[in-house]
PDB file of C-alpha atoms in Angstrom:
ATOM      1  CA  MET X   1      -2.256 -25.240 -32.226  1.00 56.00           C
ATOM      2  CA  GLN X   2       0.329 -24.542 -29.860  1.00 55.00           C
ATOM      3  CA  SER X   3       3.654 -25.838 -29.265  1.00 60.00           C
ATOM      4  CA  PRO X   4       4.788 -28.585 -26.334  1.00 64.00           C
ATOM      5  CA  PHE X   5       6.553 -26.158 -24.711  1.00 57.00           C
ATOM      6  CA  ILE X   6       3.830 -23.154 -25.586  1.00 58.00           C
ATOM      7  CA  ARG X   7       1.252 -26.012 -23.702  1.00 59.00           C
ATOM      8  CA  SER X   8       3.507 -26.870 -21.044  1.00 57.00           C
ATOM      9  CA  LEU X   9       4.120 -22.397 -20.857  1.00 54.00           C
ATOM     10  CA  ASN X  10       1.147 -22.061 -20.118  1.00 56.00           C
ATOM     11  CA  ARG X  11       0.179 -25.168 -17.824  1.00 61.00           C
ATOM     12  CA  ALA X  12       2.764 -24.047 -15.369  1.00 55.00           C
ATOM     13  CA  VAL X  13       1.783 -19.754 -14.952  1.00 52.00           C
ATOM     14  CA  HIS X  14      -2.268 -21.216 -14.756  1.00 53.00           C
ATOM     15  CA  THR X  15      -0.435 -23.001 -12.357  1.00 55.00           C
ATOM     16  CA  THR X  16       1.155 -20.880 -10.581  1.00 50.00           C
ATOM     17  CA  LEU X  17      -0.359 -17.616 -11.118  1.00 46.00           C
ATOM     18  CA  ARG X  18      -3.641 -19.833 -10.062  1.00 48.00           C
ATOM     19  CA  PRO X  19      -3.819 -18.871  -5.702  1.00 50.00           C
ATOM     20  CA  PHE X  20      -3.941 -15.317  -6.845  1.00 46.00           C
ATOM     21  CA  TYR X  21      -7.284 -16.269  -8.491  1.00 46.00           C
ATOM     22  CA  ARG X  22      -8.036 -17.318  -6.384  1.00 50.00           C
ATOM     23  CA  LEU X  23      -7.791 -13.854  -3.620  1.00 50.00           C
ATOM     24  CA  PRO X  24     -11.033 -11.814  -2.154  1.00 52.00           C
ATOM     25  CA  TRP X  25      -9.802  -9.058  -4.178  1.00 48.00           C
ATOM     26  CA  LYS X  26     -12.419  -6.680  -3.156  1.00 52.00           C
ATOM     27  CA  HIS X  27     -10.271  -4.321  -1.214  1.00 50.00           C
ATOM     28  CA  VAL X  28      -7.907  -3.611  -4.272  1.00 50.00           C
ATOM     29  CA  SER X  29     -10.757  -3.183  -6.432  1.00 48.00           C
ATOM     30  CA  ARG X  30     -11.973  -0.002  -5.378  1.00 49.00           C
ATOM     31  CA  SER X  31      -9.826   2.249  -7.123  1.00 47.00           C
ATOM     32  CA  PHE X  32     -10.249   0.200  -9.860  1.00 49.00           C
ATOM     33  CA  SER X  33     -14.630   1.021  -9.652  1.00 50.00           C
ATOM     34  CA  SER X  34     -14.560   4.188 -11.754  1.00 51.00           C
ATOM     35  CA  HIS X  35     -13.580   5.136 -14.940  1.00 55.00           C
ATOM     36  CA  MET X  36     -10.724   7.460 -15.469  1.00 61.00           C
ATOM     37  CA  ALA X  37      -7.931   7.492 -16.658  1.00 63.00           C
ATOM     38  CA  LEU X  38      -4.696   6.343 -14.341  1.00 65.00           C
ATOM     39  CA  THR X  39      -2.710   8.943 -15.199  1.00 74.00           C
ATOM     40  CA  THR X  40      -6.211  11.475 -14.611  1.00 86.00           C
ATOM     41  CA  LEU X  41      -5.505  11.977 -10.225  1.00 89.00           C
ATOM     42  CA  THR X  42      -8.626  13.022  -8.978  1.00 90.00           C
ATOM     43  CA  GLU X  43      -8.749  16.186  -6.857  1.00 91.00           C
ATOM     44  CA  ASP X  44      -8.956  13.817  -3.655  1.00 90.00           C
ATOM     45  CA  GLN X  45      -5.761  12.403  -5.032  1.00 92.00           C
ATOM     46  CA  GLU X  46      -4.292  15.486  -6.420  1.00 93.00           C
ATOM     47  CA  MET X  47      -4.074  16.739  -2.682  1.00 94.00           C
ATOM     48  CA  LEU X  48      -3.014  13.872  -0.908  1.00 94.00           C
ATOM     49  CA  THR X  49       0.037  13.804  -3.490  1.00 95.00           C
ATOM     50  CA  GLU X  50       0.284  17.348  -2.642  1.00 96.00           C
ATOM     51  CA  THR X  51       0.534  16.116   1.057  1.00 95.00           C
ATOM     52  CA  VAL X  52       2.646  14.093   1.403  1.00 96.00           C
ATOM     53  CA  SER X  53       4.861  15.707  -1.192  1.00 96.00           C
ATOM     54  CA  LYS X  54       4.871  18.815   1.353  1.00 97.00           C
ATOM     55  CA  PHE X  55       5.351  15.626   4.089  1.00 97.00           C
ATOM     56  CA  ALA X  56       8.393  14.326   2.554  1.00 97.00           C
ATOM     57  CA  GLN X  57      10.163  17.800   1.511  1.00 97.00           C
ATOM     58  CA  CYS X  58       9.217  18.695   5.690  1.00 97.00           C
ATOM     59  CA  HIS X  59       9.862  15.534   7.633  1.00 97.00           C
ATOM     60  CA  VAL X  60      11.887  12.888   5.228  1.00 97.00           C
ATOM     61  CA  ALA X  61      13.948  14.960   3.755  1.00 97.00           C
ATOM     62  CA  PRO X  62      15.876  16.878   6.307  1.00 97.00           C
ATOM     63  CA  TYR X  63      16.840  13.392   7.882  1.00 97.00           C
ATOM     64  CA  VAL X  64      17.893  11.085   4.683  1.00 96.00           C
ATOM     65  CA  SER X  65      21.952  11.641   4.461  1.00 96.00           C
ATOM     66  CA  GLU X  66      21.357  10.624   8.269  1.00 96.00           C
ATOM     67  CA  MET X  67      19.401   7.658   8.679  1.00 95.00           C
ATOM     68  CA  ASP X  68      21.571   5.841   5.221  1.00 94.00           C
ATOM     69  CA  GLU X  69      24.466   6.543   6.959  1.00 95.00           C
ATOM     70  CA  LYS X  70      23.198   5.166  10.270  1.00 95.00           C
ATOM     71  CA  ALA X  71      21.226   2.317   7.973  1.00 94.00           C
ATOM     72  CA  LYS X  72      18.912   2.989  10.391  1.00 95.00           C
ATOM     73  CA  LEU X  73      15.744   4.985  10.202  1.00 95.00           C
ATOM     74  CA  ARG X  74      14.202   7.358  12.752  1.00 96.00           C
ATOM     75  CA  PRO X  75      11.896   6.516  15.647  1.00 96.00           C
ATOM     76  CA  GLU X  76       9.830   9.474  15.643  1.00 97.00           C
ATOM     77  CA  LEU X  77       9.663   9.822  11.431  1.00 97.00           C
ATOM     78  CA  LEU X  78       7.125   6.357  12.596  1.00 96.00           C
ATOM     79  CA  GLU X  79       5.495   8.028  14.775  1.00 96.00           C
ATOM     80  CA  LYS X  80       5.472  10.462  11.813  1.00 97.00           C
ATOM     81  CA  LEU X  81       4.249   8.326   9.676  1.00 96.00           C
ATOM     82  CA  PHE X  82       0.976   7.105  11.555  1.00 96.00           C
ATOM     83  CA  SER X  83       0.392   9.899  12.488  1.00 94.00           C
ATOM     84  CA  GLU X  84      -0.642  11.006   9.370  1.00 94.00           C
ATOM     85  CA  GLY X  85      -2.569   8.919   8.860  1.00 94.00           C
ATOM     86  CA  LEU X  86      -0.313   7.046   5.760  1.00 96.00           C
ATOM     87  CA  MET X  87       0.509   3.914   7.236  1.00 96.00           C
ATOM     88  CA  GLY X  88      -3.538   3.773   7.626  1.00 95.00           C
ATOM     89  CA  ILE X  89      -4.267   4.930   3.706  1.00 95.00           C
ATOM     90  CA  GLU X  90      -6.971   1.627   2.556  1.00 95.00           C
ATOM     91  CA  ILE X  91      -8.117   1.034   6.306  1.00 95.00           C
ATOM     92  CA  PRO X  92     -11.735   1.917   6.237  1.00 95.00           C
ATOM     93  CA  GLU X  93     -12.473   4.832   8.265  1.00 94.00           C
ATOM     94  CA  GLU X  94     -14.691   2.541  10.688  1.00 95.00           C
ATOM     95  CA  TYR X  95     -11.198   1.234  11.525  1.00 96.00           C
ATOM     96  CA  GLY X  96      -9.149   4.462  11.605  1.00 94.00           C
ATOM     97  CA  GLY X  97      -7.961   4.709   8.717  1.00 94.00           C
ATOM     98  CA  ALA X  98      -7.290   7.583   5.869  1.00 93.00           C
ATOM     99  CA  GLY X  99      -9.895   4.079   4.246  1.00 93.00           C
ATOM    100  CA  MET X 100      -8.742   4.972   0.836  1.00 93.00           C
ATOM    101  CA  CYS X 101      -8.473   2.971  -2.203  1.00 92.00           C
ATOM    102  CA  PHE X 102      -5.384   1.573  -3.455  1.00 93.00           C
ATOM    103  CA  THR X 103      -4.276   4.190  -6.067  1.00 93.00           C
ATOM    104  CA  HIS X 104      -3.861   6.831  -3.255  1.00 94.00           C
ATOM    105  CA  ALA X 105      -1.378   4.171  -1.014  1.00 96.00           C
ATOM    106  CA  VAL X 106       0.328   4.048  -4.034  1.00 95.00           C
ATOM    107  CA  LEU X 107       0.229   8.053  -4.958  1.00 96.00           C
ATOM    108  CA  ALA X 108       1.483   7.992  -1.242  1.00 96.00           C
ATOM    109  CA  ILE X 109       4.197   5.469  -1.816  1.00 97.00           C
ATOM    110  CA  GLU X 110       5.459   7.766  -5.430  1.00 96.00           C
ATOM    111  CA  GLU X 111       5.865  10.564  -3.409  1.00 97.00           C
ATOM    112  CA  LEU X 112       7.497   9.202  -0.426  1.00 97.00           C
ATOM    113  CA  ALA X 113      10.520   7.241  -3.083  1.00 97.00           C
ATOM    114  CA  LYS X 114      10.867  11.198  -5.089  1.00 97.00           C
ATOM    115  CA  VAL X 115      12.240  12.252  -1.189  1.00 97.00           C
ATOM    116  CA  ASP X 116      13.609   8.337   0.002  1.00 97.00           C
ATOM    117  CA  PRO X 117      12.659   5.242  -1.604  1.00 96.00           C
ATOM    118  CA  ALA X 118      13.808   3.781   2.121  1.00 96.00           C
ATOM    119  CA  VAL X 119      10.887   5.143   3.808  1.00 97.00           C
ATOM    120  CA  ALA X 120       8.192   3.684   0.778  1.00 97.00           C
ATOM    121  CA  VAL X 121       9.624   0.995   0.927  1.00 97.00           C
ATOM    122  CA  ILE X 122       8.386   1.090   4.688  1.00 97.00           C
ATOM    123  CA  VAL X 123       4.501   3.187   3.972  1.00 97.00           C
ATOM    124  CA  ASP X 124       4.148   0.665   0.553  1.00 97.00           C
ATOM    125  CA  ILE X 125       5.069  -3.112   3.322  1.00 96.00           C
ATOM    126  CA  GLN X 126       2.886  -1.757   5.387  1.00 96.00           C
ATOM    127  CA  ASN X 127      -0.543  -0.541   3.092  1.00 95.00           C
ATOM    128  CA  THR X 128       0.317  -3.291   0.609  1.00 91.00           C
ATOM    129  CA  LEU X 129       0.997  -6.660   2.577  1.00 93.00           C
ATOM    130  CA  ILE X 130       0.311  -5.946   6.544  1.00 95.00           C
ATOM    131  CA  ASN X 131      -2.628  -3.854   6.122  1.00 95.00           C
ATOM    132  CA  LEU X 132      -3.612  -5.550   3.587  1.00 93.00           C
ATOM    133  CA  ALA X 133      -3.697  -9.436   4.610  1.00 94.00           C
ATOM    134  CA  PHE X 134      -5.471  -8.649   7.844  1.00 94.00           C
ATOM    135  CA  LEU X 135      -8.612  -6.499   5.457  1.00 95.00           C
ATOM    136  CA  THR X 136      -8.507  -9.797   3.369  1.00 93.00           C
ATOM    137  CA  TRP X 137      -8.240 -12.340   5.906  1.00 94.00           C
ATOM    138  CA  ALA X 138      -8.846 -12.370   9.112  1.00 94.00           C
ATOM    139  CA  ASN X 139     -12.464 -12.460  11.412  1.00 95.00           C
ATOM    140  CA  GLU X 140     -14.326  -9.516  12.644  1.00 96.00           C
ATOM    141  CA  ASP X 141     -12.655  -9.149  15.713  1.00 96.00           C
ATOM    142  CA  LEU X 142      -9.906  -9.989  14.502  1.00 95.00           C
ATOM    143  CA  LYS X 143      -9.593  -6.266  12.651  1.00 96.00           C
ATOM    144  CA  LYS X 144     -11.876  -4.479  15.565  1.00 96.00           C
ATOM    145  CA  GLU X 145      -8.338  -5.365  17.539  1.00 96.00           C
ATOM    146  CA  TYR X 146      -5.873  -4.753  15.448  1.00 95.00           C
ATOM    147  CA  LEU X 147      -7.211  -2.618  12.101  1.00 96.00           C
ATOM    148  CA  PRO X 148      -7.258   0.816  14.524  1.00 96.00           C
ATOM    149  CA  LYS X 149      -3.197  -0.024  16.196  1.00 95.00           C
ATOM    150  CA  LEU X 150      -2.010  -0.554  12.254  1.00 95.00           C
ATOM    151  CA  ALA X 151      -4.245   2.885  10.487  1.00 93.00           C
ATOM    152  CA  SER X 152      -2.844   4.891  13.813  1.00 88.00           C
TER     153      SER X 152
END
């Protein structure tokens, strides 16, 4: 038999997390559909990792100290993140995105974070919060209007 403390803790956890159980996780769960270990990358994941790593070294690394000193992101870097498709990783191709999964987004964010965590956070917020909100809750008209803009 559980103690009253454990019962109240369980009740609090289930009450707090209940709204998350009701979310339509179809966009997030795609990355877990394969049975490969998370430590084993697919060929396209390895290619993405290499590409983002090179991008970070070429386009982010030279400006890290300057951006830190000024506490400001270079506008051309943000434009480059969009043009390279890093801001629309999970957006389906039909809306102008890369059509990849959550795991791809995490790998890209991880590679950017190795060079500059601030840039990685920007890409993370765009891919995992903003884009996912539109993919999950927007109607088709809103998706057609905003997802292409969010992807490029």
